[in-house]
PDB file of C-alpha atoms in Angstrom:
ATOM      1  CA  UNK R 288     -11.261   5.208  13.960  1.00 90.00           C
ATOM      2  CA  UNK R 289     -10.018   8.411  12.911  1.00 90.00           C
ATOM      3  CA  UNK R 290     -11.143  11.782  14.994  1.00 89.00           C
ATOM      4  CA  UNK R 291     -11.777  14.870  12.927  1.00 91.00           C
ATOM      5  CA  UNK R 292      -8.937  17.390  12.472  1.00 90.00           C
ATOM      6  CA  UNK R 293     -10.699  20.614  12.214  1.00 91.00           C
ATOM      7  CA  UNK R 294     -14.161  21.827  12.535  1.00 92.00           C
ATOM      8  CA  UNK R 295     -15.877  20.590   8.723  1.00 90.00           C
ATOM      9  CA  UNK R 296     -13.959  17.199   8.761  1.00 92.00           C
ATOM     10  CA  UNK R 297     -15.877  13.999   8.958  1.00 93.00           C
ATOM     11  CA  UNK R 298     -15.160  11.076  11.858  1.00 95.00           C
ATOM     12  CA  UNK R 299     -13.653   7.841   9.785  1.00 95.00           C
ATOM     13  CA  UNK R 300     -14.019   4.409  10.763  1.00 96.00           C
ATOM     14  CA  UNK R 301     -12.674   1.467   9.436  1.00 94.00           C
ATOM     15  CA  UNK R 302     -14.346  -1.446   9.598  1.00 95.00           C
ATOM     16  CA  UNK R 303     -12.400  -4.724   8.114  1.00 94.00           C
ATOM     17  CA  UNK R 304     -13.370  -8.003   7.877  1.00 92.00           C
ATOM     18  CA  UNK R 305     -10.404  -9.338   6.643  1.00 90.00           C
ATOM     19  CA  UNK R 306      -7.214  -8.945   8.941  1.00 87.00           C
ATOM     20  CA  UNK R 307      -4.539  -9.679   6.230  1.00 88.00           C
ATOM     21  CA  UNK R 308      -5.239  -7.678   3.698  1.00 91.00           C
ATOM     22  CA  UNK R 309      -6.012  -4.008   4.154  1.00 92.00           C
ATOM     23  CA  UNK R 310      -8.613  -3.892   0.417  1.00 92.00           C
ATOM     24  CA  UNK R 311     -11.603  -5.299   1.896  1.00 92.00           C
ATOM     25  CA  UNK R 312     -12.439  -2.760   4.541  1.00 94.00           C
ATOM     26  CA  UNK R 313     -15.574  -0.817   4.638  1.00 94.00           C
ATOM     27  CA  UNK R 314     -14.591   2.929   5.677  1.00 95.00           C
ATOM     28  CA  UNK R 315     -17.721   4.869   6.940  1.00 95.00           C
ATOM     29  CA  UNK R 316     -17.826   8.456   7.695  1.00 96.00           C
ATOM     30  CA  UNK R 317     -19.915  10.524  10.189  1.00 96.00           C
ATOM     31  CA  UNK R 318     -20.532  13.925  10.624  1.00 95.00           C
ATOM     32  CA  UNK R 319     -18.646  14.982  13.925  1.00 93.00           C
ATOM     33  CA  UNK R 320     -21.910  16.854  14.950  1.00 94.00           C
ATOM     34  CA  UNK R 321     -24.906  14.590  14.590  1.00 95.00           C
ATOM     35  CA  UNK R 322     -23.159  11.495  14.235  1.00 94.00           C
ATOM     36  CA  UNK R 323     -25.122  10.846  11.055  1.00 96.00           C
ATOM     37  CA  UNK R 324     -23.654   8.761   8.150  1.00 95.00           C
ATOM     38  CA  UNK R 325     -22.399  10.584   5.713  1.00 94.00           C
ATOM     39  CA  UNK R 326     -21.989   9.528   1.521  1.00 92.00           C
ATOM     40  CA  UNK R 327     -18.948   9.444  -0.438  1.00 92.00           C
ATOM     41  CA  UNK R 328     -18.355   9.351  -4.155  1.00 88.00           C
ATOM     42  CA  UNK R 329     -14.348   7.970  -4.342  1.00 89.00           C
ATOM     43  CA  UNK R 330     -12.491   4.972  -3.712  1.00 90.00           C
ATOM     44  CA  UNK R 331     -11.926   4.602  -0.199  1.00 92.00           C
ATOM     45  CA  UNK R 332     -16.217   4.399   1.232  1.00 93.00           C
ATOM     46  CA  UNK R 333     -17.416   1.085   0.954  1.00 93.00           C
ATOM     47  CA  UNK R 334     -16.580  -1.915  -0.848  1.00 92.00           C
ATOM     48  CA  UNK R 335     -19.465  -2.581  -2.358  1.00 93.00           C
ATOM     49  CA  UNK R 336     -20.341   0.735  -3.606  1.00 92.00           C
ATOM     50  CA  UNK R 337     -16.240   0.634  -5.254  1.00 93.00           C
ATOM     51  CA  UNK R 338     -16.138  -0.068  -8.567  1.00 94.00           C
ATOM     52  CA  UNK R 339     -13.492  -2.461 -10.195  1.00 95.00           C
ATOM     53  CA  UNK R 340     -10.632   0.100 -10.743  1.00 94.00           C
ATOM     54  CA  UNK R 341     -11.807   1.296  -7.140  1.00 94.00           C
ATOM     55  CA  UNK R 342     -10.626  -2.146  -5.801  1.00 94.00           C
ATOM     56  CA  UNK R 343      -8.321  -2.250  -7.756  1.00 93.00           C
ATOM     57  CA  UNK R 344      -6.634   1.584  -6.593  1.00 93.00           C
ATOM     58  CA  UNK R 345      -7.780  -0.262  -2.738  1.00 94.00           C
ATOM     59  CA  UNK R 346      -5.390  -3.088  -3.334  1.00 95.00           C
ATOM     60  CA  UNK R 347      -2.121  -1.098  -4.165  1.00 94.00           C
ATOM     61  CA  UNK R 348      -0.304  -1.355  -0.348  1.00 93.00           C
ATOM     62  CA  UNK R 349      -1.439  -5.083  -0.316  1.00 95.00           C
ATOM     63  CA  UNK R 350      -0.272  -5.638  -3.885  1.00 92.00           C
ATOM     64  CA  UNK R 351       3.102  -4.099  -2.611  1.00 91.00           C
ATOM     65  CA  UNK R 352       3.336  -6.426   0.640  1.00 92.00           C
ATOM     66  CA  UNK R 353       2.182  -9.607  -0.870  1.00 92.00           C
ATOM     67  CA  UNK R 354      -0.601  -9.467   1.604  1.00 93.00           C
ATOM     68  CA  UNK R 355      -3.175 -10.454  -1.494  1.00 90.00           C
ATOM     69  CA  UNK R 356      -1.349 -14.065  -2.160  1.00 91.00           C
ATOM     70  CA  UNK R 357      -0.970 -14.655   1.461  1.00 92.00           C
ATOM     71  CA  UNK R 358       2.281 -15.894   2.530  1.00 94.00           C
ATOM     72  CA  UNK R 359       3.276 -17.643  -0.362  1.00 95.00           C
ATOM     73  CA  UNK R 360       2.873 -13.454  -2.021  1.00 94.00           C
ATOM     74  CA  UNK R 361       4.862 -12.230   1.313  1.00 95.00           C
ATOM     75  CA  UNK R 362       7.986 -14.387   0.270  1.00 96.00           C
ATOM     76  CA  UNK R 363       7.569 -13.978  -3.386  1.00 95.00           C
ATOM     77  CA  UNK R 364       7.647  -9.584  -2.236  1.00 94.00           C
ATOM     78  CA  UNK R 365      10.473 -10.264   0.291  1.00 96.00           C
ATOM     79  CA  UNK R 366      12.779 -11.841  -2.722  1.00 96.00           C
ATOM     80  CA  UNK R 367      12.246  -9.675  -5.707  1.00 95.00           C
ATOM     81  CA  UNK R 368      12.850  -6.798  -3.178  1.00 95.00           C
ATOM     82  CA  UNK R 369      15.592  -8.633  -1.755  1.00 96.00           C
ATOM     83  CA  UNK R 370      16.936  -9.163  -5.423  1.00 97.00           C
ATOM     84  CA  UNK R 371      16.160  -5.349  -6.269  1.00 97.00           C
ATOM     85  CA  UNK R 372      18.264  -4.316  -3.283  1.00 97.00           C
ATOM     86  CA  UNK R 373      21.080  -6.207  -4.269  1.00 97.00           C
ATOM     87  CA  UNK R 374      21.125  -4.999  -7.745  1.00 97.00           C
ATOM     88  CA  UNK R 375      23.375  -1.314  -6.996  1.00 97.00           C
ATOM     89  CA  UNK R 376      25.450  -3.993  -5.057  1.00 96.00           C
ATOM     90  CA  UNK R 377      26.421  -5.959  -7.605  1.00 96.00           C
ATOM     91  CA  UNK R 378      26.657  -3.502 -10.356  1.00 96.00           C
ATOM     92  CA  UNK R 379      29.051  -1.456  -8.011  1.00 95.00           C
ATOM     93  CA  UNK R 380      31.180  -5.013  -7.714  1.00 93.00           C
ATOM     94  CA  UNK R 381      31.005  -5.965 -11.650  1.00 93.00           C
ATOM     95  CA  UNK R 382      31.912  -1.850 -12.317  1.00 92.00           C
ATOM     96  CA  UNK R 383      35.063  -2.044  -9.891  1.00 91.00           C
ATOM     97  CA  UNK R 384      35.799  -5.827 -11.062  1.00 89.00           C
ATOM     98  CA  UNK R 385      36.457  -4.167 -14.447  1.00 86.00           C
ATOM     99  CA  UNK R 386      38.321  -1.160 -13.337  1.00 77.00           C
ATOM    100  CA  UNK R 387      40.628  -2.842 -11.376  1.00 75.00           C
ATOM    101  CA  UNK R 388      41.078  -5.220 -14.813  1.00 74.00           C
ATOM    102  CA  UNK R 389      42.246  -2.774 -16.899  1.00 71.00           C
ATOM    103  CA  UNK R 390      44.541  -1.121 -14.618  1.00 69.00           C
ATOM    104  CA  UNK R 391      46.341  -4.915 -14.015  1.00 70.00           C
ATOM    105  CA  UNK R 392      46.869  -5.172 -17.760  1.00 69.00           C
ATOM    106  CA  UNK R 393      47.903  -1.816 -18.407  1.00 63.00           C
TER     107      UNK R 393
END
């Protein structure tokens, strides 16, 4: 639930029915006054209102954790991050394996 931040915003809850993945939630919004649902025309109202590229635009932060594979996608995120971090690492250590080459034969 998210309270309103100034006088015309809306109250937000999120409702989801899935608790590993963060795509399948319903968000509904009230009006702070009247407590009345209110209707919204982009991504984030509810899921089955969203359109495919909706969902899709929905799963971006789970595509990014490997929440939508479960934990077989949470591993498979943790090493090509893992591998993407080391990259710098090793190009540093290839860069100053050559330097210190040339210097030896000179």
């Amino acid at each position: 639930m998210h309270v309103p931040d100034h006088a015309k915003s809306a109250i937000k809850v999120a409702i989801n029915p899935d608790t590993d993945t963060f795509w399948k939630a319903d968000y509904l919004y009230y009006d702070q006054y009247t407590l009345k649902e209110m209707e919204v025309r982009h991504s984030y109202g509810k899921l089955k209102n969203a359109s495919m590229a909706d969902k899709i635009t929905r799963m971006n932060y789970d595509i990014h954790i490997g929440a939508i594979a479960g934990l077989p996608g949470k591993i498979l995120a943790f090493l090509a991050s893992l591998i993407a971090a080391s990259l710098p690492i090793t190009g540093f250590l290839i860069w100053r394996g050559r330097k210190k080459k040339k210097a030896s034969q000179e």
